[in-house]
PDB file of C-alpha atoms in Angstrom:
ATOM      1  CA  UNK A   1     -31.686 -13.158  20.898  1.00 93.00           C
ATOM      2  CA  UNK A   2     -29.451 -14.609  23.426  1.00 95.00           C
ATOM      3  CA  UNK A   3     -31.730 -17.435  23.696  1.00 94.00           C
ATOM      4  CA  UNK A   4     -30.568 -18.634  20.008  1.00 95.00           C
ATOM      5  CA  UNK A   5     -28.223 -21.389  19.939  1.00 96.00           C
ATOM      6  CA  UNK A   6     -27.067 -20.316  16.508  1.00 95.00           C
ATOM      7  CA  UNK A   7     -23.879 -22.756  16.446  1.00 95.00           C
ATOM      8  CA  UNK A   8     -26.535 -26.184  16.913  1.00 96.00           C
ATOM      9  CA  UNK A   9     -28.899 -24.535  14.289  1.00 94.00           C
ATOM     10  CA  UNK A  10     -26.386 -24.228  12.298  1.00 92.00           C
ATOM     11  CA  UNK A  11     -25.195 -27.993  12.521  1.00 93.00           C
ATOM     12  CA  UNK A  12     -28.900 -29.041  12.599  1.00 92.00           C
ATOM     13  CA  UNK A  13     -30.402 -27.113   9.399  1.00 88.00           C
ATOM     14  CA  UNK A  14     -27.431 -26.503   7.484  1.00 85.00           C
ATOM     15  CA  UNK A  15     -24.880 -29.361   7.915  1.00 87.00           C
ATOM     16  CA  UNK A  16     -22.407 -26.837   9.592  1.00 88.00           C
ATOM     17  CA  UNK A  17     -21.858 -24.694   6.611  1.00 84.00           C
ATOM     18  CA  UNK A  18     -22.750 -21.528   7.825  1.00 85.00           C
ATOM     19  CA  UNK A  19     -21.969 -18.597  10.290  1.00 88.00           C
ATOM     20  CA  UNK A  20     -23.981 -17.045  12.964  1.00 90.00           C
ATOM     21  CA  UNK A  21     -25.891 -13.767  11.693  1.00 88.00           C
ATOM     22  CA  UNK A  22     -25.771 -10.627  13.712  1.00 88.00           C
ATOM     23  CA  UNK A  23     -26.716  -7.902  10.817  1.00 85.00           C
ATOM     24  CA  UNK A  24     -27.692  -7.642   7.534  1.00 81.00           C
ATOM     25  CA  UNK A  25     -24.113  -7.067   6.727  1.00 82.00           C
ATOM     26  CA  UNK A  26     -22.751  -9.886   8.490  1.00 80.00           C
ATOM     27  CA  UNK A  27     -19.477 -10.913   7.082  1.00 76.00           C
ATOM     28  CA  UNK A  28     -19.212  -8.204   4.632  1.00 76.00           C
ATOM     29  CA  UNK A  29     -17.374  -5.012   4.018  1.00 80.00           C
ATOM     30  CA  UNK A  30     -19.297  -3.346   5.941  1.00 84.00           C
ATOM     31  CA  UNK A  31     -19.737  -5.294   9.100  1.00 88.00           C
ATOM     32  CA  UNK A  32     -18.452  -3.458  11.606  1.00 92.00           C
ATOM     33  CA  UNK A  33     -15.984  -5.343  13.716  1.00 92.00           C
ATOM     34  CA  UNK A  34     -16.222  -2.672  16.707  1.00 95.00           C
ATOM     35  CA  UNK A  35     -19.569  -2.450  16.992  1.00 95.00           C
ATOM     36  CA  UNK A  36     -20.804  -6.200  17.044  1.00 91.00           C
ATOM     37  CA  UNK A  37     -17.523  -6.258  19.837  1.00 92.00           C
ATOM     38  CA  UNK A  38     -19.051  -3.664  21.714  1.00 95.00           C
ATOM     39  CA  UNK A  39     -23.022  -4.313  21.336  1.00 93.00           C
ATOM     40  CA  UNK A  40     -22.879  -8.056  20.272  1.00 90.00           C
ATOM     41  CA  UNK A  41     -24.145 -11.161  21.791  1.00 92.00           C
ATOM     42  CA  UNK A  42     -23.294 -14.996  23.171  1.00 93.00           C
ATOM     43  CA  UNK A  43     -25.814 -17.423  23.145  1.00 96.00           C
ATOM     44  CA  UNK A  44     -26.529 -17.377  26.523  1.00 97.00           C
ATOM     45  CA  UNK A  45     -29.502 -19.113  28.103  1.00 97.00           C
ATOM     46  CA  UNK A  46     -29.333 -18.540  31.747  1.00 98.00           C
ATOM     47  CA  UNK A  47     -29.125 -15.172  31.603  1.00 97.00           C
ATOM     48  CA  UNK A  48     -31.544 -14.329  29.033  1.00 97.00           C
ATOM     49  CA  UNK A  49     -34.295 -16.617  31.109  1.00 97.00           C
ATOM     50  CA  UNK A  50     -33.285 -14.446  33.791  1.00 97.00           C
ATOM     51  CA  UNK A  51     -33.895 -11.125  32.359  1.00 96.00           C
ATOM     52  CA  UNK A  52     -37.264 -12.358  30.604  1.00 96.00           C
ATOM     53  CA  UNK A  53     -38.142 -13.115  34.756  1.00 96.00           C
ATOM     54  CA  UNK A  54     -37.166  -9.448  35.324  1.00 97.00           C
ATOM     55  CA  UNK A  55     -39.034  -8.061  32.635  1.00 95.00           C
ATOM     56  CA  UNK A  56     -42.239 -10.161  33.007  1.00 95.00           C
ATOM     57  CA  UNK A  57     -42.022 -12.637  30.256  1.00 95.00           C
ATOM     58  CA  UNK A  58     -45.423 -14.797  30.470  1.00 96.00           C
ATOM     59  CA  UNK A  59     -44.360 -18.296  30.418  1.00 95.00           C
ATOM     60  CA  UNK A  60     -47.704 -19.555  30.622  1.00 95.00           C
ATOM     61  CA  UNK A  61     -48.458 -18.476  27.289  1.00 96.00           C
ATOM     62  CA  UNK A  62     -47.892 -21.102  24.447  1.00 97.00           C
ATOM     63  CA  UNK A  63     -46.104 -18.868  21.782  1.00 96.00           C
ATOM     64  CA  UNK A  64     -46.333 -19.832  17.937  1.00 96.00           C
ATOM     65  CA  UNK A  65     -44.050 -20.011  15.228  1.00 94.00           C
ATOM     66  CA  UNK A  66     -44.995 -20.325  11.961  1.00 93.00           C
ATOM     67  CA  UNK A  67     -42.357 -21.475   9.179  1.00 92.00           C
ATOM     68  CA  UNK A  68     -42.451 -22.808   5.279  1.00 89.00           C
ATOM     69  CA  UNK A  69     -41.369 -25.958   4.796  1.00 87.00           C
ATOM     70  CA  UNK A  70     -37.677 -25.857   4.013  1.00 86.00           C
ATOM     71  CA  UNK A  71     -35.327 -28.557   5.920  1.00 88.00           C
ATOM     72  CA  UNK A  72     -32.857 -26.118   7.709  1.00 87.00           C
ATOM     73  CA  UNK A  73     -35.958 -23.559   8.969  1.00 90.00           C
ATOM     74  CA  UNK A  74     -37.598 -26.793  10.317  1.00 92.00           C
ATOM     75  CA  UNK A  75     -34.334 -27.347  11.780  1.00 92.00           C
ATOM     76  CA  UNK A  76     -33.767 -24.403  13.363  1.00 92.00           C
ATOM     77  CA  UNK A  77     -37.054 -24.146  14.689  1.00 93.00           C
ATOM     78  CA  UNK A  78     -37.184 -27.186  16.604  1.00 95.00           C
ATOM     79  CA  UNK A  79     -33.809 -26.388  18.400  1.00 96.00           C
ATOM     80  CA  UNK A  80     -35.413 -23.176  19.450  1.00 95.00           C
ATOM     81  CA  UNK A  81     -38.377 -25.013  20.560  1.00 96.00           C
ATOM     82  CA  UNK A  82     -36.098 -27.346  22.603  1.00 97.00           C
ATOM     83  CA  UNK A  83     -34.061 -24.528  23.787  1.00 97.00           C
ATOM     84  CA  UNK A  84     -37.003 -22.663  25.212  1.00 96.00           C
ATOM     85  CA  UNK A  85     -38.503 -26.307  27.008  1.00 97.00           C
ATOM     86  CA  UNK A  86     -35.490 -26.338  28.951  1.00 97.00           C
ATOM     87  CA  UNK A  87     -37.002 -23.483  30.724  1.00 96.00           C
ATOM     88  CA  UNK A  88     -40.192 -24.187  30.747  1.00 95.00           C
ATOM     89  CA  UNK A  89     -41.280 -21.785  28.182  1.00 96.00           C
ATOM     90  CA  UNK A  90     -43.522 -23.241  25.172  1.00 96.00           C
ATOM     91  CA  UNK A  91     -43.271 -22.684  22.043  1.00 96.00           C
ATOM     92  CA  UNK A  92     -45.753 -24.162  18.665  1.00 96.00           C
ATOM     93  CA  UNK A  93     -44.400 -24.496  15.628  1.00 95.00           C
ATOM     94  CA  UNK A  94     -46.894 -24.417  13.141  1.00 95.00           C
ATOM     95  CA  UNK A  95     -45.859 -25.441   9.064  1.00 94.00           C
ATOM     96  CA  UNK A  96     -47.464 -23.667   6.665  1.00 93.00           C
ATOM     97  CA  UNK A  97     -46.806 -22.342   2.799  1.00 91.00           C
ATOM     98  CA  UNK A  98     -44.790 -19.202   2.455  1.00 88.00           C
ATOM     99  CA  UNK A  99     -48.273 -16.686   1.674  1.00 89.00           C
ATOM    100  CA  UNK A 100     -49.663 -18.317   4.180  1.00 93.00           C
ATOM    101  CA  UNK A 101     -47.090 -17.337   7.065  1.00 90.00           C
ATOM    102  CA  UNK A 102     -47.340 -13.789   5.248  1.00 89.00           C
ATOM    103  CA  UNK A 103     -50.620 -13.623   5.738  1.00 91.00           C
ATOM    104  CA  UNK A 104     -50.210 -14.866   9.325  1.00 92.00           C
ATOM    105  CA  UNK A 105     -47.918 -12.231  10.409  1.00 90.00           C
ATOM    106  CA  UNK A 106     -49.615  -9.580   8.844  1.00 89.00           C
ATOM    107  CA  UNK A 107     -53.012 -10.779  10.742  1.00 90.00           C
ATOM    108  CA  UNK A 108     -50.893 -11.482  13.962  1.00 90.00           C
ATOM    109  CA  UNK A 109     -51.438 -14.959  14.167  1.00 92.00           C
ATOM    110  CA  UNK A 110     -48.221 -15.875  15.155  1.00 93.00           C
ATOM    111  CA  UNK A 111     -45.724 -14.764  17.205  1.00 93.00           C
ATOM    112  CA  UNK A 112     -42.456 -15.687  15.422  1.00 91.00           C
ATOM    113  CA  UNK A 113     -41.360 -16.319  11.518  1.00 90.00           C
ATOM    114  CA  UNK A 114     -38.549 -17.476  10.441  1.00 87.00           C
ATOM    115  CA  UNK A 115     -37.676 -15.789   6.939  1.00 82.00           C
ATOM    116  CA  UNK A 116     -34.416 -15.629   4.111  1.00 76.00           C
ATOM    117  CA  UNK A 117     -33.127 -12.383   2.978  1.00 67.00           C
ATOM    118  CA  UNK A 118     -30.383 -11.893   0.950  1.00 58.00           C
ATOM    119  CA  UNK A 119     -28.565  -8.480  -0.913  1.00 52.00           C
ATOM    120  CA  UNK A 120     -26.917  -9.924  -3.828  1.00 43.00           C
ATOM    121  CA  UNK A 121     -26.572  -6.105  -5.540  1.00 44.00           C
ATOM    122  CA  UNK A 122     -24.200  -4.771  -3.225  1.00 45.00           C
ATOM    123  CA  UNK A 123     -23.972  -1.108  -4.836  1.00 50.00           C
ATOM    124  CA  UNK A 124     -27.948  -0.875  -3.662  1.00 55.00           C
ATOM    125  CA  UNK A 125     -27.034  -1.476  -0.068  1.00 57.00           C
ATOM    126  CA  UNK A 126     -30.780  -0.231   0.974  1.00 58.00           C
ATOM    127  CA  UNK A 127     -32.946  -2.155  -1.854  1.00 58.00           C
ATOM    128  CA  UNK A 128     -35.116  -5.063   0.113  1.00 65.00           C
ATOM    129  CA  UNK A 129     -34.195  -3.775   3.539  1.00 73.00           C
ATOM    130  CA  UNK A 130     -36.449  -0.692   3.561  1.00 75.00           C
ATOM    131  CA  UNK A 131     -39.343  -2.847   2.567  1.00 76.00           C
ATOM    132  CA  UNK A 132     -38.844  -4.851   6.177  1.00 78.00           C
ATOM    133  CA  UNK A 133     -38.394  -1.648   8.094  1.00 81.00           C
ATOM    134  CA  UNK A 134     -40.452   1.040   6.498  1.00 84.00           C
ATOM    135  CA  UNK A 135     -43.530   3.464   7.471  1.00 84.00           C
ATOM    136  CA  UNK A 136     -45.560   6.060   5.338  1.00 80.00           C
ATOM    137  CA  UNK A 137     -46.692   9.316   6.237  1.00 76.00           C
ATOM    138  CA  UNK A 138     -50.061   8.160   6.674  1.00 82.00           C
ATOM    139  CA  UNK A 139     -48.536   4.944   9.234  1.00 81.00           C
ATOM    140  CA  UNK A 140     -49.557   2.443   6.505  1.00 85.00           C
ATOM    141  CA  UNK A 141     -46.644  -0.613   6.960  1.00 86.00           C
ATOM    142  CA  UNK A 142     -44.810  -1.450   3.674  1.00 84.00           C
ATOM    143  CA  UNK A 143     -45.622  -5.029   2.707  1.00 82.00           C
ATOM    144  CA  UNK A 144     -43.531  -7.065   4.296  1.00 81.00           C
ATOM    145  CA  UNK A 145     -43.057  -4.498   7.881  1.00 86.00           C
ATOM    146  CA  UNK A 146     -44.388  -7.865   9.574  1.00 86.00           C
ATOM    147  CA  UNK A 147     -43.575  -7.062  12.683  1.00 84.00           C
ATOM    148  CA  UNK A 148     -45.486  -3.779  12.223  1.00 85.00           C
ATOM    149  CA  UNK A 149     -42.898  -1.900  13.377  1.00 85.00           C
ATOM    150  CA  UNK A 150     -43.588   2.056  13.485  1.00 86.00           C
ATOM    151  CA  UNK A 151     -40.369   3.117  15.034  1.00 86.00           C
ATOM    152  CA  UNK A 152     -39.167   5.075  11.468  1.00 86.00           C
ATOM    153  CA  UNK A 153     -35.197   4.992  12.863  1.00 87.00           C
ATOM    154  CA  UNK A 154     -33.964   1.980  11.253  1.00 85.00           C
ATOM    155  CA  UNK A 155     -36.144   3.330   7.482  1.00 84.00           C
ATOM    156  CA  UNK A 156     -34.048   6.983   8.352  1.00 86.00           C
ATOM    157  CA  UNK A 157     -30.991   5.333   8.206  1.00 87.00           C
ATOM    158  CA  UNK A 158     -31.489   2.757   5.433  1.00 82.00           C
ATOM    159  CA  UNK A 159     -32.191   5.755   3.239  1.00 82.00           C
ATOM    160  CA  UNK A 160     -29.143   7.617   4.362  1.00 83.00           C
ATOM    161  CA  UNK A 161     -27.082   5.244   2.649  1.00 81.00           C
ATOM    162  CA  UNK A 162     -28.512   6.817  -0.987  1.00 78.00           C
ATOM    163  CA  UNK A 163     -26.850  10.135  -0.048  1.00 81.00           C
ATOM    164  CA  UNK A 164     -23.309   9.063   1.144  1.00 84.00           C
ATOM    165  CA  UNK A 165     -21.145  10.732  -1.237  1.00 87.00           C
ATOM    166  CA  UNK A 166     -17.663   8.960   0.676  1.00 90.00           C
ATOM    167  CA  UNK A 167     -17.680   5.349   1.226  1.00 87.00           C
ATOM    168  CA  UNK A 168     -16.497   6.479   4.329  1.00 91.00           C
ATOM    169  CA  UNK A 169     -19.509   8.395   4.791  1.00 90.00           C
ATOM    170  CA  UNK A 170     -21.432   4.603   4.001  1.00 88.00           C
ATOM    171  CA  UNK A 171     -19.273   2.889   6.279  1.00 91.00           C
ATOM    172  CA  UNK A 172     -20.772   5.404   9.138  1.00 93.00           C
ATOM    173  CA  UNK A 173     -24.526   4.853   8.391  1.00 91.00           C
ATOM    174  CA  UNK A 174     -24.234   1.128   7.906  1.00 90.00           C
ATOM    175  CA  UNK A 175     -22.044   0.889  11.671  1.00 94.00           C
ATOM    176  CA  UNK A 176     -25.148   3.331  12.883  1.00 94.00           C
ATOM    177  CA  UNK A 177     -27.472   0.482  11.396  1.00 91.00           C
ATOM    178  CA  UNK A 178     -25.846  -2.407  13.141  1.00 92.00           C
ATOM    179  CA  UNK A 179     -26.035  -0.892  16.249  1.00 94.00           C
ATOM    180  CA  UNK A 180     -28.985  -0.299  16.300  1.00 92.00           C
ATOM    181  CA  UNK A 181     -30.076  -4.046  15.450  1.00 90.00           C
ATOM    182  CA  UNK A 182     -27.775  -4.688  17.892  1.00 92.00           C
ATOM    183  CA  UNK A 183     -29.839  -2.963  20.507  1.00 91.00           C
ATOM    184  CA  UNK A 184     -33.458  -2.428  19.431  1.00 86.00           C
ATOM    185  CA  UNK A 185     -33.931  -6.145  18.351  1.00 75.00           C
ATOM    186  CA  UNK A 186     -36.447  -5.488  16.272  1.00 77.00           C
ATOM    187  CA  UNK A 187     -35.201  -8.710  14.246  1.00 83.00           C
ATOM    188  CA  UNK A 188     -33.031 -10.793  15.243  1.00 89.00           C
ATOM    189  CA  UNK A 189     -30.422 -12.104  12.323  1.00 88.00           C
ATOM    190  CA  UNK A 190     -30.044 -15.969  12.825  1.00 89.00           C
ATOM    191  CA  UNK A 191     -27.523 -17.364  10.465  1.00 87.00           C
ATOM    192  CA  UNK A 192     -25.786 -16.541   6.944  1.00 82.00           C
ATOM    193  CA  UNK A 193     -25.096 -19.748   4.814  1.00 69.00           C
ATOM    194  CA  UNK A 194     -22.297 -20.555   2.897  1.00 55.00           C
ATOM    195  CA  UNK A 195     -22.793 -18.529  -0.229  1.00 56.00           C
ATOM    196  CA  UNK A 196     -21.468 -15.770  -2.390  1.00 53.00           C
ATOM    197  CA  UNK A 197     -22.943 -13.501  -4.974  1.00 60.00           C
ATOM    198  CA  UNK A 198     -20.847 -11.232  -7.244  1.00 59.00           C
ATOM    199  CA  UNK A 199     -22.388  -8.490  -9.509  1.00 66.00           C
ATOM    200  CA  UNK A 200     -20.028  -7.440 -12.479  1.00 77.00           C
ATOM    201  CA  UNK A 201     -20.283  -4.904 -15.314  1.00 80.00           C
ATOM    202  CA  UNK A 202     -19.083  -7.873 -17.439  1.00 86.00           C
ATOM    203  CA  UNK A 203     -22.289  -9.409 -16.993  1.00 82.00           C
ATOM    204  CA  UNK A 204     -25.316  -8.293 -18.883  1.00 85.00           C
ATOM    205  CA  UNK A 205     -29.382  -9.581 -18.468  1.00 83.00           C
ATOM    206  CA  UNK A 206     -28.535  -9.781 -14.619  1.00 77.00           C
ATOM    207  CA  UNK A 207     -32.210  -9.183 -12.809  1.00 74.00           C
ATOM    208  CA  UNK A 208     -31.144  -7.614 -10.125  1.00 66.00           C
ATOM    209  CA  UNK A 209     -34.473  -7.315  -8.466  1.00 62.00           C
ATOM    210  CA  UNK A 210     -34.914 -11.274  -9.006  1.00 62.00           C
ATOM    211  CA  UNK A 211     -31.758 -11.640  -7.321  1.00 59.00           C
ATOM    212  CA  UNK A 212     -32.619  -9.991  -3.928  1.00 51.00           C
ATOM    213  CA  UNK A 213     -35.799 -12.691  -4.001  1.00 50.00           C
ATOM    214  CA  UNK A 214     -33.073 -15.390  -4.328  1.00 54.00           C
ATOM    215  CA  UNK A 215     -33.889 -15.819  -7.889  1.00 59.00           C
ATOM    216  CA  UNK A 216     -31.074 -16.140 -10.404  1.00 69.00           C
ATOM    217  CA  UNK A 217     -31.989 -15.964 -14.052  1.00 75.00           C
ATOM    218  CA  UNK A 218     -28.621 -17.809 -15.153  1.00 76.00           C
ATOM    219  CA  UNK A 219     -30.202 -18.509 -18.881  1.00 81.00           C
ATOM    220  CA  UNK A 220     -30.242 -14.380 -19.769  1.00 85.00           C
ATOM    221  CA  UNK A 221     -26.800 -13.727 -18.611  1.00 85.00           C
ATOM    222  CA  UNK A 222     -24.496 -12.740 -21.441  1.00 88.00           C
ATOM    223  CA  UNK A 223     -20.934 -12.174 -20.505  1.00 88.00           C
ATOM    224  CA  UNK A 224     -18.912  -9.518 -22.380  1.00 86.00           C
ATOM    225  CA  UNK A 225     -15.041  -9.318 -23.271  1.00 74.00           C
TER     226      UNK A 225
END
């Protein structure tokens, strides 16, 4: 994570119009101020080779990315790629159609994906996260748990949100999420673009669920008085 120079991505893929991501609630009411203070992060190369030494990092392994072929994920990509060369760490960027780097993660052909997410219905907080993070009872991997991750903590606490009854019992479980993002790593949130979505009662024919695939059926919305 702190080997992502977020601020030249940023400039590279997106013209500058963007922030650097942290959480999945980055920038919104629930982004916890404290918490990314406390168990945030600097883009900070020299240490983060460091520690990779320390832990054993294998830098004579080529590592490969795979990534669709939008502009600003290009981008992004090759400034990570230069980032790592500075330290003589290698990374392959391969391009390939969106199913296909699907299909590649789920097989474990690559090491890295870059990916968009968004949460456009913010009154279903959880809907589209738990797909990333979740786990069954018989330790099949919901369809897009990429990373295969088993580790049920972050799924616990994305369903938690459904039974806070305060929103200051929802401002506790979403802090609990960040830090844990903040510390596990299990992804790592890149950047959040210069966009906003807002969900009113006023509007009618909203897919919701087309919205969280960054989908918006404009010609069914009917506004109301």
């Amino acid at each position: 994570a702190m080997m992502m120079d977020k601020e030249t991505m940023i400039k590279a893929g997106a013209g500058g119009k963007g922030t650097p991501a942290y959480s999945m609630f980055n920038g919104g009411i629930y982004d916890d101020k404290a918490v990314s203070s406390e168990y945030g992060y600097e883009f900070d190369p020299d240490t983060a080779y460091q520690m990779l030494q320390e832990e054993g990092f294998d830098f004579d392994r080529t590592y490969v990315a795979c990534i669709n072929d939008l502009p600003v994920r290009q981008a992004m990509m090759t400034v990570m790629q230069e980032t790592w060369a500075k330290y003589g760490m290698k990374l392959e960027i391969q391009t390939l159609d969106t199913q296909t780097c699907i299909a590649t993660m789920r097989e474990g052909g690559c090491d890295f994906w870059i990916n968009g997410t968004s949460s456009a219905d913010r009154t279903f907080l959880w809907t589209g996260f738990l797909d990333w993070v979740s786990i069954d009872a018989d330790g099949n991997y919901a369809p897009f748990n990429l990373s295969k991750i088993s580790d049920p903590k972050l799924m616990e606490l994305a369903q938690g949100m459904t039974s806070a009854i305060t929103e200051e019992d929802l401002l506790s479980v979403t802090s609990e999420i960040q830090k844990v993002l903040l510390t596990d790593y299990n992804y790592i949130f890149m950047i959040t673009p210069n966009i906003n979505c807002a969900v009113s009662n006023r509007l009618k024919g909203v897919d919701k669920d087309q919205m969280l695939a960054m989908t918006l059926n404009y010609c069914d919305w009917e506004v109301t008085a």
